[in-house]
Amino acid sequence: MDNQLRALNSSFIKNWPLLREGQVIGQYEIRPISLNDRTGVLDLFEHLSTKSRYFRYAHAMSTLPEALLNEIIHANKEGDFALVAIVMNSDDTQTLAGIARFIQDSNGLEAEFSLSVSDDHHHEGIGSHLMRAILDCARLNGLAGIYGHINKKNEDMLFLMRHLGYTLRTSEDDYQFYIARHSTTGG
């Protein structure tokens, strides 16, 4: 069974209420990424502030390189998987508001995660649901856990990681980063 089919068994692959300041303002869907999401991924990148781009990619990028874009939209293969959050807008259009991805590491037991949420949609529950969903998909794919590198200045991401029960340890390779880690068997 491939990653996408396993992911469809996750209880997180569904529609969620879009919350702002505790009020439901719409809805969004979490689902596996597809090749049709190319334009949405580019639009998401354009809706990341310089600061968000720096925190996500560990350096300032003005454009999303074509090779990285292709890696992202082709992420549904063995050991490399991505989910997107699609906001249903009031004018019947859709906006790709977030991406969570894991890439299996060389030992095959864990995977490194990444998360991007449009600055327009911070603090609406999207990042939390995407991270719970990608953790569940890692579990469904037989991985023991996921981990990611978080800049120590990225307060929003650190808050999210603590809220979701990730452990944070200073990276031995770069003291400006934490390694956030979560077991697929933990709560």
XYZ file of N, CA, C and O in Angstrom:
748
model
N 0.859 -1.179 0.000
C 0.000 0.000 0.000
C 0.905 1.241 0.000
O 1.838 1.332 0.759
N 0.631 2.230 -0.862
C 1.494 3.402 -0.902
C 1.126 4.414 0.182
O 0.131 4.281 0.879
N 2.008 5.429 0.346
C 1.840 6.431 1.401
C 0.481 7.118 1.354
O -0.144 7.349 2.383
N 0.033 7.460 0.161
C -1.234 8.183 0.041
C -2.391 7.306 0.501
O -3.276 7.769 1.215
N -2.394 6.048 0.124
C -3.471 5.159 0.560
C -3.442 4.977 2.068
O -4.474 4.974 2.728
N -2.241 4.838 2.650
C -2.137 4.739 4.105
C -2.661 6.013 4.762
O -3.347 5.966 5.760
N -2.311 7.158 4.196
C -2.736 8.447 4.769
C -4.252 8.573 4.776
O -4.822 9.164 5.688
N -4.900 8.033 3.780
C -6.357 8.140 3.716
C -7.029 7.406 4.869
O -8.195 7.637 5.157
N -6.287 6.535 5.563
C -6.812 5.870 6.754
C -6.727 6.756 7.995
O -7.241 6.398 9.042
N -6.093 7.900 7.878
C -5.937 8.806 9.016
C -7.240 9.542 9.293
O -7.923 10.008 8.382
N -7.549 9.685 10.562
C -8.754 10.442 10.946
C -8.564 11.936 10.741
O -9.505 12.706 10.892
N -7.360 12.374 10.363
C -7.089 13.795 10.158
C -7.338 14.242 8.724
O -7.353 15.431 8.441
N -7.508 13.296 7.794
C -7.755 13.626 6.399
C -9.252 13.893 6.250
O -10.053 12.984 6.010
N -9.612 15.159 6.446
C -11.031 15.532 6.434
C -11.161 17.050 6.461
O -10.159 17.761 6.450
N -12.391 17.530 6.534
C -12.651 18.961 6.668
C -12.594 19.354 8.134
O -13.049 18.607 9.009
N -12.045 20.550 8.385
C -11.900 21.091 9.729
C -12.495 22.492 9.780
O -12.462 23.207 8.775
N -12.996 22.926 10.935
C -13.469 24.311 11.049
C -12.272 25.260 11.070
O -11.250 24.978 11.706
N -12.391 26.356 10.363
C -11.376 27.402 10.352
C -11.717 28.380 11.459
O -12.805 28.964 11.459
N -10.819 28.525 12.421
C -11.092 29.336 13.610
C -10.257 30.609 13.608
O -9.073 30.574 13.279
N -10.868 31.695 13.990
C -10.146 32.945 14.231
C -10.676 33.536 15.521
O -11.877 33.779 15.640
N -9.760 33.696 16.485
C -10.121 34.202 17.813
C -11.274 33.407 18.419
O -12.201 33.959 19.017
N -11.226 32.087 18.238
C -12.209 31.196 18.838
C -13.525 31.088 18.089
O -14.399 30.322 18.484
N -13.683 31.831 17.000
C -14.919 31.811 16.226
C -14.710 31.047 14.910
O -13.671 31.201 14.257
N -15.688 30.247 14.514
C -15.624 29.538 13.234
C -15.895 30.544 12.120
O -16.933 31.210 12.110
N -14.923 30.675 11.201
C -15.071 31.633 10.096
C -15.123 30.940 8.734
O -15.195 31.592 7.709
N -15.055 29.626 8.720
C -15.065 28.877 7.471
C -14.606 27.459 7.726
O -14.723 26.944 8.838
N -14.064 26.839 6.683
C -13.543 25.491 6.828
C -12.367 25.265 5.888
O -12.162 26.018 4.933
N -11.600 24.225 6.205
C -10.508 23.824 5.337
C -10.428 22.308 5.341
O -10.919 21.642 6.243
N -9.795 21.801 4.303
C -9.633 20.359 4.127
C -8.153 20.014 4.222
O -7.308 20.730 3.686
N -7.850 18.929 4.919
C -6.494 18.375 4.896
C -6.537 17.129 4.033
O -7.405 16.270 4.206
N -5.592 17.064 3.090
C -5.513 15.934 2.160
C -4.087 15.799 1.647
O -3.287 16.728 1.774
N -3.760 14.644 1.042
C -2.433 14.488 0.443
C -2.223 15.496 -0.690
O -3.169 15.850 -1.408
N -1.003 15.949 -0.834
C -0.667 16.874 -1.915
C -0.812 16.163 -3.254
O -0.699 14.937 -3.327
N -1.089 16.929 -4.301
C -1.174 16.363 -5.651
C -0.430 17.264 -6.625
O -0.103 18.413 -6.305
N -0.184 16.756 -7.817
C 0.488 17.544 -8.850
C -0.317 18.793 -9.197
O 0.250 19.803 -9.618
N -1.626 18.745 -9.003
C -2.487 19.896 -9.287
C -2.297 21.040 -8.290
O -2.857 22.116 -8.485
N -1.520 20.817 -7.237
C -1.303 21.843 -6.214
C -0.125 22.758 -6.518
O 0.219 23.622 -5.713
N 0.476 22.614 -7.677
C 1.658 23.408 -8.045
C 1.424 24.917 -7.868
O 2.193 25.598 -7.202
N 0.369 25.435 -8.442
C 0.074 26.868 -8.342
C -0.186 27.263 -6.897
O 0.266 28.318 -6.439
N -0.888 26.421 -6.154
C -1.164 26.692 -4.752
C 0.091 26.752 -3.907
O 0.208 27.586 -2.997
N 1.055 25.869 -4.181
C 2.320 25.873 -3.441
C 3.078 27.173 -3.724
O 3.609 27.805 -2.807
N 3.096 27.592 -4.979
C 3.748 28.865 -5.323
C 3.048 30.032 -4.641
O 3.703 30.948 -4.129
N 1.723 30.014 -4.621
C 0.965 31.076 -3.967
C 1.236 31.090 -2.457
O 1.387 32.156 -1.861
N 1.309 29.906 -1.850
C 1.635 29.829 -0.425
C 2.990 30.471 -0.160
O 3.139 31.275 0.764
N 3.986 30.144 -0.980
C 5.314 30.727 -0.807
C 5.240 32.257 -0.875
O 5.883 32.949 -0.078
N 4.447 32.774 -1.805
C 4.299 34.233 -1.941
C 3.628 34.855 -0.721
O 3.804 36.044 -0.459
N 2.849 34.066 0.023
C 2.156 34.572 1.210
C 2.914 34.268 2.507
O 2.336 34.327 3.586
N 4.198 33.939 2.373
C 5.069 33.813 3.533
C 5.894 35.091 3.627
O 6.484 35.528 2.629
N 5.934 35.680 4.801
C 6.764 36.865 5.003
C 8.237 36.471 4.897
O 8.583 35.287 4.933
N 9.094 37.462 4.771
C 10.529 37.205 4.741
C 10.958 36.441 5.985
O 11.749 35.488 5.910
N 10.407 36.823 7.125
C 10.723 36.148 8.388
C 10.265 34.689 8.353
O 11.003 33.786 8.747
N 9.042 34.433 7.874
C 8.535 33.055 7.785
C 9.362 32.219 6.820
O 9.633 31.045 7.084
N 9.772 32.806 5.704
C 10.627 32.079 4.756
C 11.961 31.721 5.403
O 12.468 30.619 5.221
N 12.507 32.657 6.146
C 13.774 32.406 6.820
C 13.627 31.265 7.833
O 14.449 30.347 7.875
N 12.572 31.309 8.642
C 12.359 30.256 9.630
C 12.121 28.906 8.962
O 12.569 27.877 9.447
N 11.425 28.870 7.847
C 11.106 27.611 7.188
C 12.314 27.020 6.456
O 12.582 25.824 6.506
N 13.072 27.867 5.734
C 14.142 27.370 4.872
C 15.546 27.640 5.422
O 16.526 27.315 4.768
N 15.646 28.250 6.610
C 16.912 28.556 7.290
C 17.759 29.599 6.554
O 18.910 29.794 6.877
N 17.186 30.239 5.555
C 17.796 31.404 4.918
C 16.721 32.130 4.113
O 15.685 31.552 3.791
N 16.989 33.399 3.837
C 15.998 34.201 3.103
C 15.985 33.783 1.634
O 17.028 33.674 1.005
N 14.814 33.506 1.128
C 14.650 33.132 -0.275
C 13.588 34.049 -0.872
O 12.515 34.209 -0.293
N 13.891 34.638 -2.031
C 12.902 35.504 -2.669
C 12.000 34.731 -3.622
O 10.885 35.153 -3.902
N 12.482 33.594 -4.104
C 11.672 32.742 -4.974
C 11.854 31.282 -4.546
O 12.886 30.912 -3.982
N 10.864 30.484 -4.845
C 10.935 29.054 -4.565
C 11.610 28.378 -5.759
O 11.084 28.411 -6.873
N 12.793 27.779 -5.552
C 13.485 27.130 -6.670
C 12.623 26.028 -7.299
O 11.919 25.297 -6.599
N 12.701 25.931 -8.601
C 11.911 24.958 -9.361
C 12.156 23.528 -8.869
O 11.215 22.743 -8.740
N 13.393 23.194 -8.561
C 13.710 21.838 -8.089
C 13.010 21.548 -6.766
O 12.462 20.459 -6.580
N 12.986 22.520 -5.847
C 12.319 22.323 -4.562
C 10.805 22.242 -4.745
O 10.142 21.402 -4.131
N 10.263 23.089 -5.610
C 8.828 23.024 -5.918
C 8.458 21.633 -6.423
O 7.478 21.032 -5.967
N 9.254 21.101 -7.329
C 8.969 19.758 -7.865
C 9.084 18.683 -6.800
O 8.280 17.748 -6.773
N 10.065 18.801 -5.897
C 10.174 17.845 -4.795
C 8.918 17.871 -3.925
O 8.420 16.821 -3.518
N 8.421 19.062 -3.650
C 7.251 19.208 -2.781
C 6.017 18.588 -3.422
O 5.310 17.799 -2.795
N 5.747 18.928 -4.678
C 4.502 18.433 -5.284
C 4.575 16.962 -5.682
O 3.548 16.339 -5.916
N 5.773 16.405 -5.708
C 5.946 14.972 -5.990
C 6.221 14.182 -4.711
O 6.767 13.081 -4.759
N 5.820 14.703 -3.570
C 6.198 14.121 -2.278
C 5.458 12.846 -1.904
O 5.779 12.262 -0.893
N 4.485 12.413 -2.659
C 3.748 11.211 -2.280
C 4.377 9.958 -2.876
O 3.858 9.340 -3.785
N 5.541 9.631 -2.317
C 6.241 8.408 -2.710
C 6.868 7.811 -1.465
O 6.834 8.418 -0.398
N 7.423 6.647 -1.595
C 7.991 5.946 -0.438
C 8.984 6.828 0.318
O 9.930 7.335 -0.265
N 8.723 7.029 1.590
C 9.627 7.781 2.441
C 9.535 9.285 2.340
O 10.273 10.000 3.007
N 8.665 9.807 1.498
C 8.535 11.250 1.290
C 7.051 11.535 1.095
O 6.440 11.049 0.147
N 6.466 12.289 2.003
C 5.017 12.452 1.973
C 4.626 13.860 2.409
O 5.254 14.428 3.306
N 3.610 14.416 1.779
C 3.152 15.771 2.129
C 1.632 15.833 2.165
O 0.938 15.179 1.385
N 1.157 16.647 3.084
C -0.261 16.965 3.213
C -0.434 18.460 3.020
O 0.459 19.244 3.354
N -1.589 18.851 2.500
C -1.906 20.267 2.350
C -3.195 20.589 3.081
O -4.041 19.717 3.297
N -3.315 21.857 3.451
C -4.557 22.395 4.009
C -5.125 23.348 2.972
O -4.455 24.312 2.569
N -6.343 23.060 2.522
C -7.005 23.859 1.496
C -8.193 24.576 2.123
O -9.150 23.938 2.576
N -8.128 25.905 2.140
C -9.212 26.718 2.693
C -10.274 26.920 1.621
O -9.968 27.260 0.474
N -11.545 26.667 1.998
C -12.661 26.926 1.112
C -13.096 28.374 1.354
O -13.599 28.710 2.420
N -12.883 29.228 0.354
C -13.205 30.649 0.480
C -14.683 30.904 0.237
O -15.365 30.108 -0.417
N -15.171 32.033 0.744
C -16.595 32.376 0.615
C -17.015 32.602 -0.838
O -18.187 32.474 -1.162
N -16.056 32.900 -1.730
C -16.385 33.103 -3.147
C -16.246 31.822 -3.965
O -16.133 31.862 -5.182
N -16.250 30.667 -3.276
C -16.149 29.343 -3.888
C -14.785 29.034 -4.509
O -14.648 28.058 -5.237
N -13.773 29.863 -4.221
C -12.415 29.526 -4.629
C -11.742 28.794 -3.465
O -12.308 28.703 -2.369
N -10.568 28.274 -3.733
C -9.815 27.571 -2.700
C -8.413 28.154 -2.608
O -7.852 28.605 -3.608
N -7.856 28.133 -1.400
C -6.509 28.633 -1.153
C -5.711 27.565 -0.423
O -6.164 27.045 0.596
N -4.543 27.238 -0.961
C -3.642 26.331 -0.271
C -2.978 27.151 0.836
O -2.201 28.059 0.563
N -3.331 26.854 2.085
C -2.904 27.668 3.218
C -1.775 27.048 4.026
O -1.180 27.718 4.864
N -1.465 25.771 3.791
C -0.393 25.144 4.561
C 0.042 23.814 3.985
O -0.726 23.164 3.260
N 1.272 23.442 4.319
C 1.848 22.163 3.902
C 2.622 21.581 5.075
O 3.405 22.285 5.715
N 2.421 20.306 5.328
C 3.268 19.555 6.256
C 3.852 18.392 5.466
O 3.157 17.770 4.658
N 5.105 18.110 5.706
C 5.783 17.077 4.929
C 6.721 16.296 5.839
O 7.252 16.833 6.799
N 6.911 15.021 5.532
C 7.991 14.271 6.164
C 8.828 13.593 5.105
O 8.324 13.216 4.047
N 10.128 13.490 5.413
C 11.076 12.765 4.562
C 11.787 11.769 5.466
O 12.419 12.155 6.453
N 11.637 10.504 5.130
C 12.240 9.435 5.929
C 13.755 9.596 5.952
O 14.373 9.882 4.923
N 14.372 9.436 7.134
C 15.816 9.573 7.225
C 16.515 8.273 6.834
O 15.868 7.261 6.565
N 17.831 8.315 6.810
C 18.606 7.192 6.272
C 18.470 5.908 7.096
O 18.638 4.816 6.560
N 18.140 6.022 8.392
C 17.983 4.794 9.182
C 16.639 4.120 8.941
O 16.426 2.983 9.342
N 15.699 4.831 8.295
C 14.404 4.252 7.941
C 13.424 4.147 9.086
O 12.308 3.665 8.903
N 13.813 4.604 10.274
C 12.945 4.476 11.443
C 12.159 5.743 11.747
O 11.086 5.684 12.333
N 12.708 6.882 11.381
C 12.084 8.169 11.661
C 12.098 9.015 10.398
O 12.708 8.642 9.395
N 11.439 10.166 10.488
C 11.412 11.080 9.358
C 11.525 12.513 9.863
O 11.084 12.828 10.969
N 12.127 13.352 9.035
C 12.217 14.776 9.350
C 10.983 15.469 8.788
O 10.587 15.235 7.648
N 10.362 16.321 9.604
C 9.169 17.034 9.159
C 9.501 18.473 8.819
O 10.516 19.027 9.244
N 8.610 19.070 8.041
C 8.633 20.509 7.804
C 7.181 20.978 7.787
O 6.264 20.196 7.527
N 6.998 22.253 8.081
C 5.660 22.844 8.123
C 5.730 24.263 7.605
O 6.622 25.024 7.986
N 4.809 24.611 6.735
C 4.629 25.989 6.277
C 3.149 26.312 6.339
O 2.325 25.538 5.836
N 2.825 27.446 6.946
C 1.450 27.944 6.968
C 1.495 29.399 6.537
O 2.317 30.181 7.039
N 0.633 29.765 5.610
C 0.558 31.141 5.125
C 0.423 32.113 6.290
O -0.323 31.863 7.234
N 1.153 33.221 6.209
C 1.045 34.246 7.254
C -0.398 34.723 7.402
O -0.805 35.125 8.494
N -1.185 34.653 6.339
C -2.598 35.054 6.388
C -3.439 34.107 7.241
O -4.570 34.438 7.588
N -2.902 32.928 7.547
C -3.687 31.914 8.257
C -3.005 31.397 9.524
O -3.307 30.290 9.971
N -2.120 32.200 10.097
C -1.535 31.804 11.383
C -2.593 31.858 12.479
O -3.527 32.658 12.410
N -2.465 31.014 13.469
C -3.323 30.990 14.665
C -4.787 30.658 14.348
O -5.689 31.130 15.027
N -5.002 29.823 13.323
C -6.364 29.408 12.962
C -6.556 27.899 13.094
O -7.568 27.366 12.678
N -5.567 27.196 13.638
C -5.670 25.754 13.829
C -5.056 24.931 12.716
O -4.911 23.708 12.860
N -4.683 25.562 11.617
C -4.170 24.825 10.459
C -2.855 24.127 10.774
O -2.685 22.933 10.489
N -1.905 24.826 11.363
C -0.613 24.221 11.684
C -0.746 23.058 12.648
O -0.110 22.016 12.480
N -1.599 23.221 13.628
C -1.820 22.161 14.616
C -2.401 20.913 13.962
O -1.920 19.793 14.190
N -3.424 21.083 13.139
C -4.028 19.928 12.470
C -3.068 19.284 11.469
O -3.012 18.056 11.357
N -2.311 20.100 10.734
C -1.344 19.529 9.798
C -0.283 18.714 10.526
O 0.086 17.626 10.082
N 0.211 19.224 11.654
C 1.242 18.490 12.385
C 0.689 17.209 13.005
O 1.372 16.180 13.015
N -0.533 17.253 13.498
C -1.137 16.023 14.016
C -1.346 15.018 12.890
O -1.140 13.816 13.060
N -1.748 15.520 11.724
C -2.000 14.641 10.577
C -0.711 14.022 10.058
O -0.671 12.818 9.761
N 0.372 14.815 9.950
C 1.615 14.256 9.410
C 2.217 13.253 10.390
O 2.790 12.248 9.988
N 2.040 13.488 11.692
C 2.484 12.513 12.695
C 1.695 11.213 12.546
O 2.268 10.116 12.577
N 0.388 11.324 12.358
C -0.446 10.135 12.183
C -0.067 9.391 10.902
O 0.007 8.160 10.884
N 0.209 10.122 9.831
C 0.624 9.473 8.579
C 1.978 8.781 8.747
O 2.186 7.701 8.193
N 2.885 9.383 9.521
C 4.171 8.719 9.805
C 3.924 7.408 10.539
O 4.536 6.379 10.232
N 3.011 7.442 11.504
C 2.656 6.217 12.239
C 2.084 5.174 11.284
O 2.486 4.001 11.312
N 1.164 5.575 10.415
C 0.542 4.651 9.470
C 1.559 4.066 8.486
O 1.340 2.997 7.926
N 2.670 4.777 8.294
C 3.721 4.304 7.402
C 4.832 3.570 8.151
O 5.907 3.332 7.610
N 4.576 3.227 9.413
C 5.494 2.385 10.173
C 6.695 3.098 10.770
O 7.640 2.432 11.220
N 6.684 4.422 10.804
C 7.804 5.163 11.379
C 7.635 5.279 12.891
O 6.529 5.403 13.394
N 8.752 5.277 13.607
C 8.723 5.354 15.073
C 8.505 6.779 15.572
O 8.033 6.981 16.687
N 8.852 7.772 14.749
C 8.692 9.157 15.176
C 9.087 10.121 14.088
O 9.567 9.727 13.017
N 8.867 11.412 14.379
C 9.277 12.469 13.470
C 10.032 13.531 14.275
O 9.859 13.656 15.489
N 10.863 14.258 13.568
C 11.639 15.323 14.195
C 11.833 16.456 13.194
O 11.708 16.253 11.981
N 12.111 17.638 13.712
C 12.363 18.785 12.849
C 13.277 19.772 13.531
O 13.394 19.787 14.759
N 13.922 20.602 12.741
C 14.822 21.634 13.234
C 14.050 22.948 13.328
O 13.506 23.414 12.328
N 14.030 23.541 14.523
C 13.262 24.760 14.773
C 14.222 25.850 15.251
O 14.924 25.665 16.255
N 14.238 26.973 14.550
C 15.042 28.115 14.977
C 14.564 28.564 16.352
O 13.363 28.684 16.588
N 15.481 28.805 17.263
C 15.123 29.183 18.626
C 14.379 30.517 18.694
O 13.720 30.805 19.694
N 14.444 31.323 17.636
C 13.726 32.603 17.599
C 12.309 32.457 17.043
O 11.537 33.405 17.073
N 11.955 31.277 16.551
C 10.643 31.045 15.954
C 9.628 30.720 17.062
O 9.263 29.562 17.283
N 9.191 31.745 17.754
C 8.341 31.578 18.934
C 7.017 30.884 18.626
O 6.549 30.065 19.419
N 6.392 31.201 17.488
C 5.114 30.561 17.146
C 5.285 29.053 16.966
O 4.478 28.263 17.463
N 6.336 28.638 16.270
C 6.556 27.214 16.038
C 6.929 26.511 17.339
O 6.478 25.383 17.588
N 7.710 27.162 18.179
C 8.072 26.559 19.464
C 6.840 26.390 20.343
O 6.675 25.363 21.009
N 5.951 27.375 20.332
C 4.699 27.266 21.085
C 3.887 26.080 20.571
O 3.373 25.269 21.352
N 3.763 25.953 19.242
C 3.017 24.845 18.641
C 3.632 23.500 19.027
O 2.913 22.573 19.414
N 4.936 23.387 18.946
C 5.601 22.125 19.282
C 5.345 21.748 20.745
O 5.033 20.594 21.049
N 5.460 22.704 21.639
C 5.192 22.421 23.056
C 3.728 22.020 23.254
O 3.424 21.083 23.991
N 2.832 22.749 22.600
C 1.394 22.470 22.698
C 1.080 21.044 22.240
O 0.208 20.384 22.818
N 1.771 20.568 21.221
C 1.515 19.236 20.666
C 2.322 18.134 21.347
O 2.224 16.969 20.954
N 3.112 18.486 22.354
C 3.836 17.468 23.120
C 5.175 17.051 22.549
O 5.697 15.990 22.917
N 5.751 17.842 21.670
C 7.082 17.540 21.143
C 8.127 17.853 22.200
O 7.986 18.806 22.961
N 9.176 17.052 22.250
C 10.307 17.375 23.113
C 11.239 18.288 22.322
O 11.376 18.144 21.099
N 11.872 19.222 23.015
C 12.785 20.168 22.376
C 14.158 20.029 23.011
O 14.293 20.114 24.230
N 15.159 19.798 22.177
C 16.546 19.722 22.643
C 17.404 20.560 21.700
O 17.201 20.533 20.479
N 18.363 21.264 22.272
C 19.266 22.069 21.448
C 20.044 21.155 20.504
O 20.549 20.108 20.910
N 20.114 21.569 19.242
C 20.855 20.819 18.239
C 22.342 20.854 18.560
O 22.892 21.912 18.868
N 23.003 19.710 18.497
C 24.449 19.651 18.711
C 25.207 20.235 17.523
O 26.347 20.675 17.662
N 24.555 20.257 16.345
C 25.198 20.770 15.134
C 25.110 22.287 15.016
O 25.973 22.914 14.409
N 24.047 22.872 15.564
C 23.842 24.319 15.456
C 23.027 24.780 16.653
O 21.828 24.496 16.742
N 23.662 25.483 17.562
C 23.023 25.879 18.811
C 21.906 26.912 18.627
O 21.207 27.223 19.580
N 21.700 27.403 17.406
C 20.598 28.320 17.141
C 19.280 27.572 16.923
O 18.236 28.197 16.789
N 19.344 26.251 16.896
C 18.168 25.436 16.594
C 17.877 24.433 17.703
O 18.784 23.937 18.361
N 16.594 24.174 17.847
C 16.136 23.031 18.640
C 15.839 21.892 17.673
O 15.452 22.116 16.532
N 15.961 20.668 18.167
C 15.412 19.511 17.477
C 14.115 19.189 18.208
O 14.127 18.889 19.397
N 12.996 19.293 17.492
C 11.685 18.945 18.046
C 11.406 17.509 17.631
O 11.548 17.165 16.455
N 11.024 16.668 18.582
C 10.841 15.238 18.303
C 9.554 14.749 18.935
O 9.194 15.146 20.044
N 8.863 13.846 18.214
C 7.638 13.241 18.737
C 7.581 11.796 18.284
O 7.789 11.479 17.118
N 7.268 10.915 19.212
C 7.074 9.501 18.905
C 5.712 9.315 18.254
O 4.759 10.034 18.570
N 5.601 8.364 17.355
C 4.300 8.086 16.736
C 3.397 7.300 17.692
O 2.210 7.166 17.422
N 3.954 6.817 18.789
C 3.147 6.079 19.749
C 2.700 6.960 20.916
O 1.884 6.556 21.707
N 3.262 8.172 21.005
C 2.902 9.096 22.101
C 1.636 9.859 21.803
O 1.130 9.878 20.703
N 1.095 10.547 22.827
C -0.149 11.279 22.711
C -0.064 12.576 22.131
O 0.403 13.211 21.398
